[in-house]
Tab-separated table of C-alpha atoms in Angstrom:
chain	number	residue	atom	x	y	z
A	846	UNK	CA	1.214	15.584	-32.628
A	847	UNK	CA	-1.840	14.404	-30.716
A	848	UNK	CA	-0.999	12.874	-27.352
A	849	UNK	CA	-2.468	9.659	-25.988
A	850	UNK	CA	-3.672	9.378	-22.397
A	851	UNK	CA	-1.740	7.082	-20.010
A	852	UNK	CA	-4.699	4.671	-19.760
A	853	UNK	CA	-4.726	4.245	-23.559
A	854	UNK	CA	-0.965	3.767	-23.628
A	855	UNK	CA	-1.114	1.089	-20.930
A	856	UNK	CA	-3.894	-0.659	-22.822
A	857	UNK	CA	-1.804	-0.717	-25.998
A	858	UNK	CA	1.203	-2.029	-24.087
A	859	UNK	CA	-0.914	-4.826	-22.628
A	860	UNK	CA	-2.167	-5.710	-26.111
A	861	UNK	CA	1.421	-5.927	-27.340
A	862	UNK	CA	2.467	-8.175	-24.462
A	863	UNK	CA	-0.576	-10.420	-24.784
A	864	UNK	CA	-0.134	-10.720	-28.556
A	865	UNK	CA	3.481	-11.785	-28.157
A	866	UNK	CA	2.653	-14.269	-25.386
A	867	UNK	CA	-0.108	-15.841	-27.460
A	868	UNK	CA	1.470	-15.780	-30.892
A	869	UNK	CA	5.272	-15.890	-30.644
A	870	UNK	CA	6.595	-19.432	-30.664
A	871	UNK	CA	10.036	-18.486	-29.356
A	872	UNK	CA	9.291	-15.587	-27.054
A	873	UNK	CA	11.481	-16.924	-24.235
A	874	UNK	CA	14.110	-18.729	-26.296
A	875	UNK	CA	16.815	-16.148	-25.596
A	876	UNK	CA	15.203	-13.995	-22.906
A	877	UNK	CA	13.660	-15.723	-19.849
A	878	UNK	CA	10.028	-14.994	-19.045
A	879	UNK	CA	10.900	-13.292	-15.771
A	880	UNK	CA	13.191	-10.903	-17.625
A	881	UNK	CA	10.614	-10.135	-20.320
A	882	UNK	CA	7.941	-9.550	-17.678
A	883	UNK	CA	10.264	-7.123	-15.923
A	884	UNK	CA	10.909	-5.275	-19.209
A	885	UNK	CA	7.162	-4.750	-19.685
A	886	UNK	CA	6.701	-3.712	-16.055
A	887	UNK	CA	9.464	-1.135	-16.332
A	888	UNK	CA	7.941	0.219	-19.530
A	889	UNK	CA	4.506	0.465	-17.939
A	890	UNK	CA	5.939	2.418	-15.008
A	891	UNK	CA	6.970	5.105	-17.479
A	892	UNK	CA	3.434	5.511	-18.814
A	893	UNK	CA	2.429	8.041	-16.164
A	894	UNK	CA	1.894	10.972	-18.536
A	895	UNK	CA	0.456	11.566	-22.019
A	896	UNK	CA	2.681	10.643	-24.955
A	897	UNK	CA	2.631	11.128	-28.691
A	898	UNK	CA	2.640	8.024	-30.865
A	899	UNK	CA	6.277	8.771	-31.678
A	900	UNK	CA	7.253	8.716	-27.999
A	901	UNK	CA	5.331	5.491	-27.405
A	902	UNK	CA	6.944	3.910	-30.460
A	903	UNK	CA	10.391	4.786	-29.079
A	904	UNK	CA	9.390	3.135	-25.800
A	905	UNK	CA	8.316	-0.188	-27.336
A	906	UNK	CA	11.128	-0.534	-29.900
A	907	UNK	CA	13.693	-1.883	-27.386
A	908	UNK	CA	11.031	-4.101	-25.783
A	909	UNK	CA	10.483	-5.997	-29.023
A	910	UNK	CA	14.223	-6.142	-29.711
A	911	UNK	CA	14.724	-7.719	-26.264
A	912	UNK	CA	13.060	-10.883	-27.580
A	913	UNK	CA	16.191	-11.350	-29.727
A	914	UNK	CA	14.266	-12.584	-32.738
A	915	UNK	CA	15.351	-11.185	-36.088
A	916	UNK	CA	11.913	-11.865	-37.572
A	917	UNK	CA	10.024	-9.882	-34.931
A	918	UNK	CA	10.025	-6.123	-35.234
A	919	UNK	CA	7.582	-3.274	-34.860
A	920	UNK	CA	6.842	-0.466	-37.307
A	921	UNK	CA	4.579	2.593	-37.165
A	922	UNK	CA	0.947	1.949	-38.068
A	923	UNK	CA	-0.335	2.461	-41.581
A	924	UNK	CA	-2.024	5.711	-40.541
A	925	UNK	CA	1.435	7.181	-39.894
A	926	UNK	CA	3.077	6.036	-43.149
A	927	UNK	CA	2.803	9.389	-44.891
A	928	UNK	CA	4.113	11.228	-41.843
A	929	UNK	CA	7.146	8.929	-41.655
A	930	UNK	CA	7.788	8.998	-45.403
A	931	UNK	CA	7.333	12.718	-45.997
A	932	UNK	CA	7.309	14.507	-42.654
A	933	UNK	CA	10.630	13.633	-41.029
A	934	UNK	CA	13.808	15.121	-42.559
A	935	UNK	CA	16.381	12.410	-41.816
A	936	UNK	CA	20.172	12.367	-41.925
A	937	UNK	CA	21.180	12.501	-45.639
A	938	UNK	CA	23.880	9.829	-45.345
A	939	UNK	CA	24.174	6.082	-45.758
A	940	UNK	CA	26.368	4.850	-42.929
A	941	UNK	CA	28.373	1.762	-42.077
A	942	UNK	CA	29.415	0.621	-38.609
A	943	UNK	CA	32.858	-0.972	-38.445
A	944	UNK	CA	34.412	-2.023	-35.119
A	945	UNK	CA	32.157	0.295	-33.167
A	946	UNK	CA	32.930	3.316	-35.328
A	947	UNK	CA	30.504	5.019	-37.708
A	948	UNK	CA	31.515	5.863	-41.263
A	949	UNK	CA	29.743	7.778	-44.020
A	950	UNK	CA	29.376	5.363	-46.897
A	951	UNK	CA	27.411	7.732	-49.135
A	952	UNK	CA	26.720	11.458	-48.850
A	953	UNK	CA	23.521	12.659	-50.536
A	954	UNK	CA	23.958	16.359	-49.797
A	955	UNK	CA	24.642	18.890	-52.523
A	956	UNK	CA	27.156	20.950	-50.558
A	957	UNK	CA	30.729	21.661	-51.572
A	958	UNK	CA	32.046	19.689	-48.592
A	959	UNK	CA	31.543	15.947	-48.878
A	960	UNK	CA	31.511	13.686	-45.834
A	961	UNK	CA	31.770	10.508	-47.889
A	962	UNK	CA	34.406	8.209	-46.386
A	963	UNK	CA	34.634	10.248	-43.172
A	964	UNK	CA	34.212	8.894	-39.654
A	965	UNK	CA	31.295	10.508	-37.845
A	966	UNK	CA	32.195	11.629	-34.333
A	967	UNK	CA	29.166	13.652	-33.245
A	968	UNK	CA	25.662	14.376	-34.524
A	969	UNK	CA	23.885	17.386	-33.021
A	970	UNK	CA	26.381	17.413	-30.185
A	971	UNK	CA	25.827	13.765	-29.243
A	972	UNK	CA	28.831	11.458	-29.424
A	973	UNK	CA	28.563	8.409	-31.646
A	974	UNK	CA	29.872	6.226	-28.813
A	975	UNK	CA	26.800	7.213	-26.781
A	976	UNK	CA	24.337	6.858	-29.657
A	977	UNK	CA	25.241	3.401	-30.940
A	978	UNK	CA	24.307	1.459	-27.753
A	979	UNK	CA	20.906	3.170	-27.813
A	980	UNK	CA	20.333	2.081	-31.409
A	981	UNK	CA	21.727	-1.408	-30.828
A	982	UNK	CA	19.252	-1.965	-27.989
A	983	UNK	CA	16.320	-1.333	-30.347
A	984	UNK	CA	17.572	-3.380	-33.303
A	985	UNK	CA	16.050	-6.882	-33.497
A	986	UNK	CA	18.385	-9.758	-34.403
A	987	UNK	CA	18.554	-13.470	-33.673
A	988	UNK	CA	20.239	-14.190	-30.351
A	989	UNK	CA	23.089	-11.872	-29.438
A	990	UNK	CA	24.439	-11.259	-32.932
A	991	UNK	CA	26.443	-8.034	-32.986
A	992	UNK	CA	27.148	-8.331	-36.705
A	993	UNK	CA	23.410	-8.606	-37.298
A	994	UNK	CA	22.826	-5.286	-35.551
A	995	UNK	CA	25.557	-3.503	-37.512
A	996	UNK	CA	24.167	-4.954	-40.758
A	997	UNK	CA	20.623	-3.824	-39.989
A	998	UNK	CA	21.788	-0.340	-39.063
A	999	UNK	CA	23.818	-0.104	-42.273
A	1000	UNK	CA	22.658	0.599	-45.833
A	1001	UNK	CA	21.139	-2.881	-46.207
A	1002	UNK	CA	18.790	-2.018	-43.356
A	1003	UNK	CA	17.091	0.690	-45.415
A	1004	UNK	CA	16.485	3.850	-43.376
A	1005	UNK	CA	16.491	2.185	-39.938
A	1006	UNK	CA	19.577	4.070	-38.733
A	1007	UNK	CA	18.260	7.453	-39.850
A	1008	UNK	CA	14.799	6.911	-38.343
A	1009	UNK	CA	16.168	5.445	-35.117
A	1010	UNK	CA	18.240	8.605	-34.654
A	1011	UNK	CA	15.011	10.563	-34.747
A	1012	UNK	CA	12.750	8.299	-32.691
A	1013	UNK	CA	15.222	7.043	-30.073
A	1014	UNK	CA	17.711	9.887	-29.696
A	1015	UNK	CA	15.495	12.823	-30.646
A	1016	UNK	CA	18.003	13.932	-33.274
A	1017	UNK	CA	16.413	15.893	-36.085
A	1018	UNK	CA	17.239	18.431	-38.791
A	1019	UNK	CA	19.049	20.698	-39.124
A	1020	UNK	CA	22.066	18.524	-38.388
A	1021	UNK	CA	25.307	19.606	-36.811
A	1022	UNK	CA	28.023	17.184	-37.903
A	1023	UNK	CA	31.514	16.618	-36.560
A	1024	UNK	CA	33.593	14.118	-38.526
A	1025	UNK	CA	37.173	13.119	-39.269
A	1026	UNK	CA	38.645	12.279	-42.646
A	1027	UNK	CA	42.310	11.323	-42.637
A	1028	UNK	CA	43.988	13.972	-40.530
A	1029	UNK	CA	41.316	16.609	-41.150
A	1030	UNK	CA	38.331	17.507	-39.022
A	1031	UNK	CA	35.122	18.181	-40.932
A	1032	UNK	CA	32.234	20.187	-39.553
A	1033	UNK	CA	28.792	21.195	-40.776
A	1034	UNK	CA	26.770	23.537	-38.601
A	1035	UNK	CA	23.311	23.326	-40.178
A	1036	UNK	CA	22.903	20.423	-42.601
A	1037	UNK	CA	19.444	20.009	-44.111
A	1038	UNK	CA	17.801	16.622	-43.993
A	1039	UNK	CA	15.940	14.619	-46.615
A	1040	UNK	CA	12.553	13.006	-46.216
A	1041	UNK	CA	12.594	9.210	-46.263
A	1042	UNK	CA	10.991	9.279	-49.705
A	1043	UNK	CA	13.614	11.713	-51.037
A	1044	UNK	CA	16.452	9.665	-49.560
A	1045	UNK	CA	15.198	6.455	-51.178
A	1046	UNK	CA	14.809	8.210	-54.518
A	1047	UNK	CA	18.415	9.423	-54.363
A	1048	UNK	CA	19.633	5.974	-53.303
A	1049	UNK	CA	17.871	4.316	-56.223
A	1050	UNK	CA	18.978	6.949	-58.722
A	1051	UNK	CA	22.670	7.009	-57.766
A	1052	UNK	CA	23.130	3.371	-56.771
A	1053	UNK	CA	20.573	1.297	-58.709
A	1054	UNK	CA	20.440	-2.428	-58.089
A	1055	UNK	CA	19.502	-5.111	-60.564
A	1056	UNK	CA	16.062	-6.404	-59.582
A	1057	UNK	CA	16.071	-9.889	-58.109
A	1058	UNK	CA	12.719	-11.685	-57.865
A	1059	UNK	CA	11.650	-12.821	-54.412
A	1060	UNK	CA	10.775	-16.228	-55.872
A	1061	UNK	CA	11.196	-18.208	-59.074
A	1062	UNK	CA	10.318	-21.675	-60.293
A	1063	UNK	CA	11.984	-23.832	-62.942
A	1064	UNK	CA	12.336	-27.441	-64.052
A	1065	UNK	CA	15.746	-29.119	-64.230
A	1066	UNK	CA	17.057	-32.538	-65.246
A	1067	UNK	CA	14.887	-32.643	-68.358
A	1068	UNK	CA	11.811	-31.740	-66.366
A	1069	UNK	CA	12.283	-34.493	-63.813
A	1070	UNK	CA	12.965	-32.158	-60.883
A	1071	UNK	CA	11.082	-29.012	-59.906
A	1072	UNK	CA	13.173	-26.265	-58.266
A	1073	UNK	CA	11.400	-23.525	-56.309
A	1074	UNK	CA	13.655	-20.766	-54.955
A	1075	UNK	CA	12.230	-18.372	-52.351
A	1076	UNK	CA	14.507	-15.479	-51.427
A	1077	UNK	CA	12.025	-13.448	-49.434
A	1078	UNK	CA	8.479	-13.690	-48.112
A	1079	UNK	CA	7.832	-9.973	-48.625
A	1080	UNK	CA	5.876	-10.229	-51.901
A	1081	UNK	CA	2.596	-11.646	-53.102
A	1082	UNK	CA	3.630	-14.965	-54.661
A	1083	UNK	CA	0.377	-15.045	-56.611
A	1084	UNK	CA	2.168	-12.721	-59.050
A	1085	UNK	CA	5.040	-15.145	-59.621
A	1086	UNK	CA	4.847	-16.851	-63.010
């Protein structure tokens, strides 16, 4: 991947900080200004050598999460969408965090050995107990909600867990897995990954969900009351009948 010069990286970091200071209404609600300033200063001190966009993205993820706002997060730019969707073989599991332990909720591999229901202990030689704090620190939630972080790193968070493993911990395919199921130890030495697109296709095919509109409108009480329900702001409401 093409590397960006330190001067360009510092410029982008300054743009991020300035944008947040100018546009975020609750930037210092949970994290004092002095602390946020120190976070940016520490990040800038690490920009003393060229970085790829992936490395820079890993650097700024925990900065944005430090705001402690569940509605403020950062994603790769549109020019990197195809690379993220089709160029990164991610862990082929849906996972669930329960009481600080990581469990395989769904296994999308085609091997004879299934890890579904097993507790993951290590991925590529890195202990789960060391990985989770790294991922927690980059997961944006309101305030200090621990349950919010576990929810966003679980299956309802899409592919955040799988991509965070890659960006933050440098864990990539092939995967070496150590897990425990009941009294048995399970091990896979070289597990192939799935692209994000492939993983989503398998999720939708094996565990389809009934579509729920982001918004709907109806009249109740014989037309005397209008009821507008908005479940998400992620769609173009111009398409809502």
